[in-house]
XYZ file of C-alpha atoms in Angstrom:
495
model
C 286.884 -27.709 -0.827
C 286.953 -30.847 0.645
C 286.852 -29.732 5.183
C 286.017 -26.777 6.693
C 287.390 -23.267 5.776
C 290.957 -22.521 7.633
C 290.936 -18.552 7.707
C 289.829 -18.135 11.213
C 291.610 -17.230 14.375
C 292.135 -20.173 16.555
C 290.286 -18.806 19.197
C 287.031 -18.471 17.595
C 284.448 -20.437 18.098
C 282.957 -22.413 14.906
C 280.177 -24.920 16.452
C 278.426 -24.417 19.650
C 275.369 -26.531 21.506
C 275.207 -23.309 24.022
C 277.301 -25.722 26.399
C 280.186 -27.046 24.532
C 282.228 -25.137 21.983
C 284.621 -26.277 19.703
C 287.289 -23.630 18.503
C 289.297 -24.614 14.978
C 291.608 -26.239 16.962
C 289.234 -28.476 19.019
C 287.345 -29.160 15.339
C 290.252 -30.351 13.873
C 291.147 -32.605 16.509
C 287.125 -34.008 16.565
C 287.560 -34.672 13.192
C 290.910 -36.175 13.442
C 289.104 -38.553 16.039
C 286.353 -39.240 14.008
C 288.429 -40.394 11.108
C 290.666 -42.690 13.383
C 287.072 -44.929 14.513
C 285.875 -44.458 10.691
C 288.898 -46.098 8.960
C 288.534 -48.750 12.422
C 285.398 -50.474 10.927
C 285.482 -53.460 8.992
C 284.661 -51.688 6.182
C 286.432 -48.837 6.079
C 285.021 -47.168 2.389
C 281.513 -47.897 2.959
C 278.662 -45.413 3.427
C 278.428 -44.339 6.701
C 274.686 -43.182 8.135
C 273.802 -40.757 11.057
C 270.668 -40.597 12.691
C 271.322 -37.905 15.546
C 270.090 -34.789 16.806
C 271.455 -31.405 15.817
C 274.714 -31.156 17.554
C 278.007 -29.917 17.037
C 279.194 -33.938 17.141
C 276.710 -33.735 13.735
C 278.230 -30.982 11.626
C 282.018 -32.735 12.807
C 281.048 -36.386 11.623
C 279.704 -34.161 8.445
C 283.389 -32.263 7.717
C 285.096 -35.438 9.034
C 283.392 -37.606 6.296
C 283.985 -34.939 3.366
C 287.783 -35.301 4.465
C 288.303 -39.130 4.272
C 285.936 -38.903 0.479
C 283.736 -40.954 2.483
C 279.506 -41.148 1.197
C 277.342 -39.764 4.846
C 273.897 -40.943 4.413
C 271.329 -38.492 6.352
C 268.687 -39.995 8.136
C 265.704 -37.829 9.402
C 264.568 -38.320 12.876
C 260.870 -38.018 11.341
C 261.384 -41.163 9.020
C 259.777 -44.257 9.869
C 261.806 -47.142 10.308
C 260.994 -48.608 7.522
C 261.666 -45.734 5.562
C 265.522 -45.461 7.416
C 265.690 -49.453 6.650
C 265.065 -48.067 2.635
C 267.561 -45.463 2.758
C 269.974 -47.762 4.606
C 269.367 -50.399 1.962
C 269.661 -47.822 -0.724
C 272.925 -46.185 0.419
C 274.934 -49.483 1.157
C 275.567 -48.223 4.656
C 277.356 -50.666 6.644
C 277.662 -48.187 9.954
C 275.599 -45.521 11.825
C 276.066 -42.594 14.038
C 273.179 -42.775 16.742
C 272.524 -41.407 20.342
C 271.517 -44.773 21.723
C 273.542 -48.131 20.326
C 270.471 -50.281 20.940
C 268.158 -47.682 18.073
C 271.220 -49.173 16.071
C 271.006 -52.564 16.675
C 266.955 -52.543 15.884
C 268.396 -51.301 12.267
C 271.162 -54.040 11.784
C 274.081 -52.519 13.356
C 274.831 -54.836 16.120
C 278.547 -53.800 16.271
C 280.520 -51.065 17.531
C 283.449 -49.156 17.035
C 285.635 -47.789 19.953
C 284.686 -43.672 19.850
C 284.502 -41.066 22.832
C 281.862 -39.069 22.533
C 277.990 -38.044 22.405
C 277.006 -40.334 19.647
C 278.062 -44.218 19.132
C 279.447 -45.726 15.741
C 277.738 -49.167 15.381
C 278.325 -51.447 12.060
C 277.424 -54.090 10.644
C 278.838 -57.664 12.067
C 280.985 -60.528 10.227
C 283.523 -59.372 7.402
C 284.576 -56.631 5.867
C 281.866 -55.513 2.864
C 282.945 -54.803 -0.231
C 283.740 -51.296 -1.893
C 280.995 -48.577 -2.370
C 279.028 -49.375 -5.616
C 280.618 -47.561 -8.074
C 277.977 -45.355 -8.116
C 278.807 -43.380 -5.576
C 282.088 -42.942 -6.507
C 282.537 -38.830 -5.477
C 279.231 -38.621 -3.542
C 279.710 -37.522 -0.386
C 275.908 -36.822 0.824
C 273.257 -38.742 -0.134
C 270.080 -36.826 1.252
C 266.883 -38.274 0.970
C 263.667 -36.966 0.386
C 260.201 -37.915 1.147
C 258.658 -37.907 -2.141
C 255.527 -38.852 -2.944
C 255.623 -42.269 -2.498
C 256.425 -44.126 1.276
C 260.224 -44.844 0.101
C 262.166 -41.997 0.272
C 264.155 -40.951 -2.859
C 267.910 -40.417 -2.315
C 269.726 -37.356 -4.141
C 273.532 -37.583 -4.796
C 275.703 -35.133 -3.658
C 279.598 -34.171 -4.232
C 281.219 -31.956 -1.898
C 282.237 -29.655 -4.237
C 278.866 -28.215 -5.162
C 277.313 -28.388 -1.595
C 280.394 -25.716 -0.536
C 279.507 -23.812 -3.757
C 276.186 -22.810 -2.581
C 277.554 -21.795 0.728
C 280.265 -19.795 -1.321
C 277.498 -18.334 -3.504
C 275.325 -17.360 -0.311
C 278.799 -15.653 1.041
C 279.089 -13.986 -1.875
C 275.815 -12.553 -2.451
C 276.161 -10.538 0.207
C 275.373 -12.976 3.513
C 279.087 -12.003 4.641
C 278.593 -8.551 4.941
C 275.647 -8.414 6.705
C 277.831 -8.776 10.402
C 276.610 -12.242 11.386
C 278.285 -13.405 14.157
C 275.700 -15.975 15.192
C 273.629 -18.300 13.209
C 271.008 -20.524 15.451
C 269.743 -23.322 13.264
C 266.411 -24.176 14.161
C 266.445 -26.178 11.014
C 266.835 -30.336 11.286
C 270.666 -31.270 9.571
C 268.783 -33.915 7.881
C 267.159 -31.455 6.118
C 269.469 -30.297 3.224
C 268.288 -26.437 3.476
C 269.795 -26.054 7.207
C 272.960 -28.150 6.610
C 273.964 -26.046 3.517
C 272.702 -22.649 4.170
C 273.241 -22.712 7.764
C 276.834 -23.995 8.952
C 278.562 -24.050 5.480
C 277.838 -20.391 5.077
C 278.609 -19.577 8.662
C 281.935 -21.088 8.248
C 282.639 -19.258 4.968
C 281.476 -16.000 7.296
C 283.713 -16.464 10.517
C 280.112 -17.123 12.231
C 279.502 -18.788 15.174
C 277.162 -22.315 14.391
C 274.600 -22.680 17.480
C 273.294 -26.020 17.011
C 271.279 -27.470 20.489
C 269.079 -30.036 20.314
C 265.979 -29.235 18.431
C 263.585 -29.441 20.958
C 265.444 -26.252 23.242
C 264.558 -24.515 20.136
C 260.890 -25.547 19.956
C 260.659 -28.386 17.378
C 259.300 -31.363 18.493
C 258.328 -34.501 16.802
C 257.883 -34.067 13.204
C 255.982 -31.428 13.030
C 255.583 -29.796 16.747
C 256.675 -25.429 17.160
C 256.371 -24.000 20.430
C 256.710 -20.230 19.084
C 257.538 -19.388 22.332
C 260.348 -21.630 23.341
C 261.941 -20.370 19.314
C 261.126 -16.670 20.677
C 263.112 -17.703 23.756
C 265.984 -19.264 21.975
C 266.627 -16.754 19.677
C 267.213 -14.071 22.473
C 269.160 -16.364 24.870
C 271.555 -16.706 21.831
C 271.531 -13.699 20.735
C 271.309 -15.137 17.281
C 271.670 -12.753 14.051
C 270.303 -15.235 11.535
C 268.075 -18.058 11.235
C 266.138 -20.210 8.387
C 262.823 -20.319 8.983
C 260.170 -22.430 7.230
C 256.873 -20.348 6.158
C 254.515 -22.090 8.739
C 257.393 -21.563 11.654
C 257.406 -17.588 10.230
C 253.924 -17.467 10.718
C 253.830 -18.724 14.127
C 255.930 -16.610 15.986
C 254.242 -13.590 14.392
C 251.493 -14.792 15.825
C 253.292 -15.271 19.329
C 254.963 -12.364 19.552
C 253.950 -8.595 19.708
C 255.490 -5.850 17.961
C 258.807 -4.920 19.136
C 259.123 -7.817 20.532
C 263.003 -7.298 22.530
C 263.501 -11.269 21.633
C 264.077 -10.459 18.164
C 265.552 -7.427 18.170
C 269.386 -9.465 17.473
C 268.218 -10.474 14.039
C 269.985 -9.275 11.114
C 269.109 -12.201 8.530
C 266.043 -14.486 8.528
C 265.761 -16.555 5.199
C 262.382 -18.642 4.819
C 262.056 -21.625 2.345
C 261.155 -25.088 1.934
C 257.590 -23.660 0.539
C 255.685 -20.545 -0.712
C 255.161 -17.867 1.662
C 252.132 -16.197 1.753
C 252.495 -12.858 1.122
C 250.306 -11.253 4.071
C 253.069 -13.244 6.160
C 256.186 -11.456 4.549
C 254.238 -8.180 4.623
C 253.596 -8.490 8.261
C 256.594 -9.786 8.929
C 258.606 -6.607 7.531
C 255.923 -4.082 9.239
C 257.358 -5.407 12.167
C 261.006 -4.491 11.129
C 262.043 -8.231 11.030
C 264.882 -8.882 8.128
C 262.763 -11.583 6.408
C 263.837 -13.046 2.774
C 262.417 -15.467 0.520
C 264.147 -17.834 -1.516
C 263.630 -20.452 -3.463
C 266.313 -24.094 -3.326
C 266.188 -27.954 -4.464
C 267.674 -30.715 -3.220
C 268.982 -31.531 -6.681
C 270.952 -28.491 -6.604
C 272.527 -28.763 -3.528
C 269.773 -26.455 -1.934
C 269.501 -22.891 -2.796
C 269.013 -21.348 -6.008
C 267.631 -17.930 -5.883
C 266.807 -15.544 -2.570
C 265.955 -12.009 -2.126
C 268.882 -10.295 -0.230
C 269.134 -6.569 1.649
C 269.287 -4.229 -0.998
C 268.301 -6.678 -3.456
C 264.776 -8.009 -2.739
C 261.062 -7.774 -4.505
C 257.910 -8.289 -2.876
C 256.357 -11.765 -4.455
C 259.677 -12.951 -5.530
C 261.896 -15.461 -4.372
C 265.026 -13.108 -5.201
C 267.820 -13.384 -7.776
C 269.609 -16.792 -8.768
C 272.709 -16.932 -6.819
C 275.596 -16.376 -8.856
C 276.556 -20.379 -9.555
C 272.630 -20.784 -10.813
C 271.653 -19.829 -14.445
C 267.521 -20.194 -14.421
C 265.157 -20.350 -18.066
C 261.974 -19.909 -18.336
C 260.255 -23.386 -20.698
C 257.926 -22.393 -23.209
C 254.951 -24.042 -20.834
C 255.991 -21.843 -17.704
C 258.507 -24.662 -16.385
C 261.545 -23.137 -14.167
C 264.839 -25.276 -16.036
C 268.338 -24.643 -13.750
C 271.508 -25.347 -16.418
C 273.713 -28.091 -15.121
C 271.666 -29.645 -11.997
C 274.939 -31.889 -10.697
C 272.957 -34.152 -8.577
C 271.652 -37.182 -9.764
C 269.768 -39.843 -8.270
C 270.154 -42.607 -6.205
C 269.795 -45.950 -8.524
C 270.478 -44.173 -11.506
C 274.112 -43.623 -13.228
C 272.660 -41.306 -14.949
C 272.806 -37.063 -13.726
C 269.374 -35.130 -13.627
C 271.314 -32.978 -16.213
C 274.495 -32.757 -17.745
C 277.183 -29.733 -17.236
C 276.001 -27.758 -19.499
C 271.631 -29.320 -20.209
C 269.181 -27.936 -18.469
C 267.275 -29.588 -15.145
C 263.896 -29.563 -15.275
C 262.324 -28.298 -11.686
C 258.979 -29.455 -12.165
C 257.824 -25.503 -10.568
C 256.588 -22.837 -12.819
C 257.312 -19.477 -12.535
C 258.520 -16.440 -14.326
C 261.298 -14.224 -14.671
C 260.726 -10.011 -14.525
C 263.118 -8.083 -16.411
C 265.402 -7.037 -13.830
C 265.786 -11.431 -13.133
C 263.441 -11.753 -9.971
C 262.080 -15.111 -10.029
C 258.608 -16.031 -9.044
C 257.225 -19.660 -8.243
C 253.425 -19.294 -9.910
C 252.940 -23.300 -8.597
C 253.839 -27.194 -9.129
C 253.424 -27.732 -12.638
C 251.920 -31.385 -12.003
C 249.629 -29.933 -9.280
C 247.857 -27.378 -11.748
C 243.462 -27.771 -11.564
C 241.747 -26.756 -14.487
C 238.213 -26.267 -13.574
C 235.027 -27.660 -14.963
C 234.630 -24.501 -16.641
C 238.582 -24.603 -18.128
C 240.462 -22.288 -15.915
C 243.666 -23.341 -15.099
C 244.406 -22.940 -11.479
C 247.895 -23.390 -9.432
C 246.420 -24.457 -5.897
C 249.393 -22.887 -3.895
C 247.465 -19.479 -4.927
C 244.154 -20.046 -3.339
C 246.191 -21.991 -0.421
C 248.896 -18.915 -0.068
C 245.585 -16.764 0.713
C 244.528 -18.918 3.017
C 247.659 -19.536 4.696
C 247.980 -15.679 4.941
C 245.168 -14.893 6.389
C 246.903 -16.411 10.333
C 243.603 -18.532 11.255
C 244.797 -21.754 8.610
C 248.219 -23.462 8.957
C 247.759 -25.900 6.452
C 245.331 -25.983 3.297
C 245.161 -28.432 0.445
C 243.026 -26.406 -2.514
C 241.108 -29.397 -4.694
C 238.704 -28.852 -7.743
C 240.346 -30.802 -10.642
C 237.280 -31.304 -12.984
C 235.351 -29.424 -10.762
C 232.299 -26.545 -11.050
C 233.963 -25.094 -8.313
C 237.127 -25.040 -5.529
C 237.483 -26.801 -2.489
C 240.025 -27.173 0.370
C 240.866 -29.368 3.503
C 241.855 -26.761 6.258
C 244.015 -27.319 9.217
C 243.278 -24.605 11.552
C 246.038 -22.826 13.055
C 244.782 -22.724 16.488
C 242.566 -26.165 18.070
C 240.059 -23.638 19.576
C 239.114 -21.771 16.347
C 235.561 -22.148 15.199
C 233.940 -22.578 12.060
C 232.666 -19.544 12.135
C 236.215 -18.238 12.606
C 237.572 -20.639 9.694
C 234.707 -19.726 7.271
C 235.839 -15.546 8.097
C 239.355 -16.763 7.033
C 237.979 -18.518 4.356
C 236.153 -14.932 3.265
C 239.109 -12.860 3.743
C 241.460 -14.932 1.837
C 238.751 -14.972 -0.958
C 238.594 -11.492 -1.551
C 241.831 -11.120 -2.528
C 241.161 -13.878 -5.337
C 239.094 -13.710 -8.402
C 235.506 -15.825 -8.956
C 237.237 -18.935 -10.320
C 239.885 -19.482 -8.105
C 237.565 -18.833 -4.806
C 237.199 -21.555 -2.320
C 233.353 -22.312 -1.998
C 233.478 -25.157 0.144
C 236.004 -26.600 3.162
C 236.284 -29.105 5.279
C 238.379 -29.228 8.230
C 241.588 -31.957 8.363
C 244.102 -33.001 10.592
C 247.609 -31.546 10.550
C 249.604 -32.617 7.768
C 252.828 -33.952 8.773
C 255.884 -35.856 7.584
C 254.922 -38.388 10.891
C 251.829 -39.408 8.943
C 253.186 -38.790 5.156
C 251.039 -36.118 4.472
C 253.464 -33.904 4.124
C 257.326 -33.386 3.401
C 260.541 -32.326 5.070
C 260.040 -28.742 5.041
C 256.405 -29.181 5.582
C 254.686 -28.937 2.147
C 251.696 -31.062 1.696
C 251.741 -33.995 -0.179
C 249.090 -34.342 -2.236
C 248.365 -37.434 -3.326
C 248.387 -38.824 0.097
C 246.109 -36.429 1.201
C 243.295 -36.682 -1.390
C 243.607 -40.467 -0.924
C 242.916 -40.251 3.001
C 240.539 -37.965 2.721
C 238.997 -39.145 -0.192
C 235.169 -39.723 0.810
C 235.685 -35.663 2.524
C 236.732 -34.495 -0.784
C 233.938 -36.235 -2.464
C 231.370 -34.186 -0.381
C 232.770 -31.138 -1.054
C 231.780 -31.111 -4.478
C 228.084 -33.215 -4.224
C 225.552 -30.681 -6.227
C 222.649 -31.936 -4.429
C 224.042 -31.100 -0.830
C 225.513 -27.697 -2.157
C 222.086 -26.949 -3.602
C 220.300 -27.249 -0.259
């Protein structure tokens, strides 16, 4: 599939900001636009960046690009600009999509190229660059991710397999469920919204609401006003959304139950990290259609995700039908055929028919739920040799609605640790240490936290933490280094 699906009336809406709408005849002709100022630059093949707000202009420039076989580079609006000069570097990308043509010329892109419309096309100035490297020969996405280093690593995507996933997600049942509107609350940037969102609400004669993030709470990199979500959600009238854990968790916490605001939802999928399981129980009390799942970048997003009719508390759900999952001998989750390779290597992360190693351990039950047990470079064994996954202790605390970020440390260690990011700024320690107690109970002797300290939030602004919110570790134990230290001095436990 190489544009968006035809099979709709041509009086349906596909993309909407809650202003504008484009039908499939108004699409078409966007796109049609789009490629006219595309083939106008003076170099016509090259990669083509976007660094935008969600907007229908976004998801056009992203079907628009697909048709012409054209590479669209990706470029979140949390990056810093050095890390959008890397991934411009990287890519090759001799133009940009922005809101503001002078953001562009601070990048290099001092050109620009005639185009109605929300966003300008700026380019690069003098002659005509020379073809893609042949590297990207059939990739038409790279997305980049932040890693766990400052220079984001860029994963290659065809067309082909991004539309798979949406085609999987279809056909796993996402079509019959009678979505009509899907209200991305997700950046585009991010891989999990682009695919999951739009793709499949094409496939499923859905309406696409995409405003700019910040009517739909986010703002910054890491800012959620439950409220204004809460708000947006019932002016829509959405029936689906994707939801990261730490957004799930808010408006729980913002809303009552029964709340009318999100009585329209028929589908809310939450990713991008574990889930803490007091959440998802909560969450379904309430009556809310929350799912789990469980995705990569490397594989084009999604690979498994519990479904109605078809869901198991703890696990992330079933692979979708295009996945085949193993389980390594050490506990290592291995996905057959990952297509996506890496930016600056010819090489695939796996062949057609190897296997891709995830790096996340988990298991497999015997009906084929799979569950994510942790990171398997993140693992602490204990000074008394108990092997611990850290996302347990931290799912506890996460769960318990006082903590909205934890990093569990104790590598080595008599006994656990953790930096906590309360969840509120006017909780006390007394309030954090409860938390701490609750989540404890729930855990056995050797994976308790003893000791915490309190942190600032983790966010992909600062590098402490990724995309989709998930902390990054190293980072963090290097800035917080000397608190860490503290946490596990004998002498000052002792007293």
């Amino acid at each position: 599939m190489t544009s968006f699906p035809e099979p709709f009336p041509p009086g349906r809406a596909l993309l909407s900001d809650g202003v504008r709408t484009l039908d499939r005849a108004a699409l078409a002709q966007r796109i049609a636009t789009l490629l006219e100022a595309l083939a106008a630059r003076t170099a016509p093949r090259a990669p083509v960046a976007i660094l935008a707000d969600n907007s229908p202009e976004w998801l056009a420039i992203d079907l628009a690009t697909q048709r012409a076989g054209l590479t669209l580079v990706p470029l979140p609006l949390f990056f810093t600009p050095a890390q959008w000069q890397h991934a411009i570097t990287a890519s090759g990308a001799q133009a940009l999509f922005c809101a503001d043509p002078a953001q562009g010329a601070a990048l290099g892109f001092t050109g620009t190229v005639a185009l109605d419309g929300p966003l300008a096309l700026c380019q690069r100035p003098g002659a005509a660059s020379p073809d893609p490297a042949p590297e990207l020969d059939g990739v038409q996405k790279i997305t980049f991710t932040s890693g766990t280093t400052s220079a984001p690593k860029g994963v290659c995507l065809d067309t082909a397999r991004q539309w798979e996933v949406a085609q999987a997600l279809h056909a796993a049942g996402l079509g019959r469920l009678g979505v009509e509107r899907h209200l991305c609350l997700l950046p585009f940037a991010v891989l999990l919204e682009n695919i999951a969102g739009p793709y499949t609400a094409l496939l499923s004669g859905a309406t696409t609401i995409c405003p700019p993030l910040a009517e739909v709470g986010l703002s910054g990199a890491s800012g959620f006003d439950p409220q204004r979500c809460l708000d947006a959600i019932a002016r829509h009238q959405a029936n689906s959304v994707i939801l990261l854990p730490q957004m799930l968790a808010a408006l729980l916490a913002a809303s009552a139950p029964g709340d009318p605001r999100l009585a329209s939802l028929r589908f809310a999928a939450v990713g991008g990290a574990r889930t803490p399981a007091r959440i998802l129980a909560t969450a379904r009390a309430r009556g809310l259609p929350v799912y789990e799942g469980y995705g990569l970048s490397e594989c084009s997003s999604v690979v498994a995700l519990n479904l109605p009719g078809a869901a198991r508390d703890g696990s992330v759900g079933r692979p979708l039908a295009n996945r085949s999952l193993r389980i390594a001998p050490d506990g290592e989750i291995e996905v057959r055929g990952a297509p996506a390779r890496y930016l600056g290597q010819l090489d695939g992360a796996a062949g057609a028919g190897e296997w891709f190693a995830t790096g996340d351990l988990g298991h497999l039950d015997p009906d084929g739920y799979l569950y994510i047990d942790g990171r398997k470079k993140d693992i602490l064994i204990t000074g008394y040799g108990r092997n611990v996954s850290p996302e347990w202790p931290e799912s506890a605390l996460l769960g318990t609605g006082s903590i909205a970020q934890a990093l569990v440390v104790g590598d080595g260690q008599p006994w656990l640790a953790a930096l906590l990011v309360p969840a509120a700024p006017g909780l006390t320690a007394q309030q954090l240490q409860e938390a701490v107690d609750l989540a404890n109970r729930e855990l056995p002797d050797y994976a308790q936290i003893r000791r915490w300290a309190p942190a600032a939030p983790f966010t992909p602004a600062n590098g402490l933490a990724t995309a989709n919110g998930r902390p990054r570790r190293a980072p963090i134990q290097q800035q917080y280094a000397d608190r860490i230290a503290s946490l596990f001095d004998q002498t000052e436990h002792a007293s």
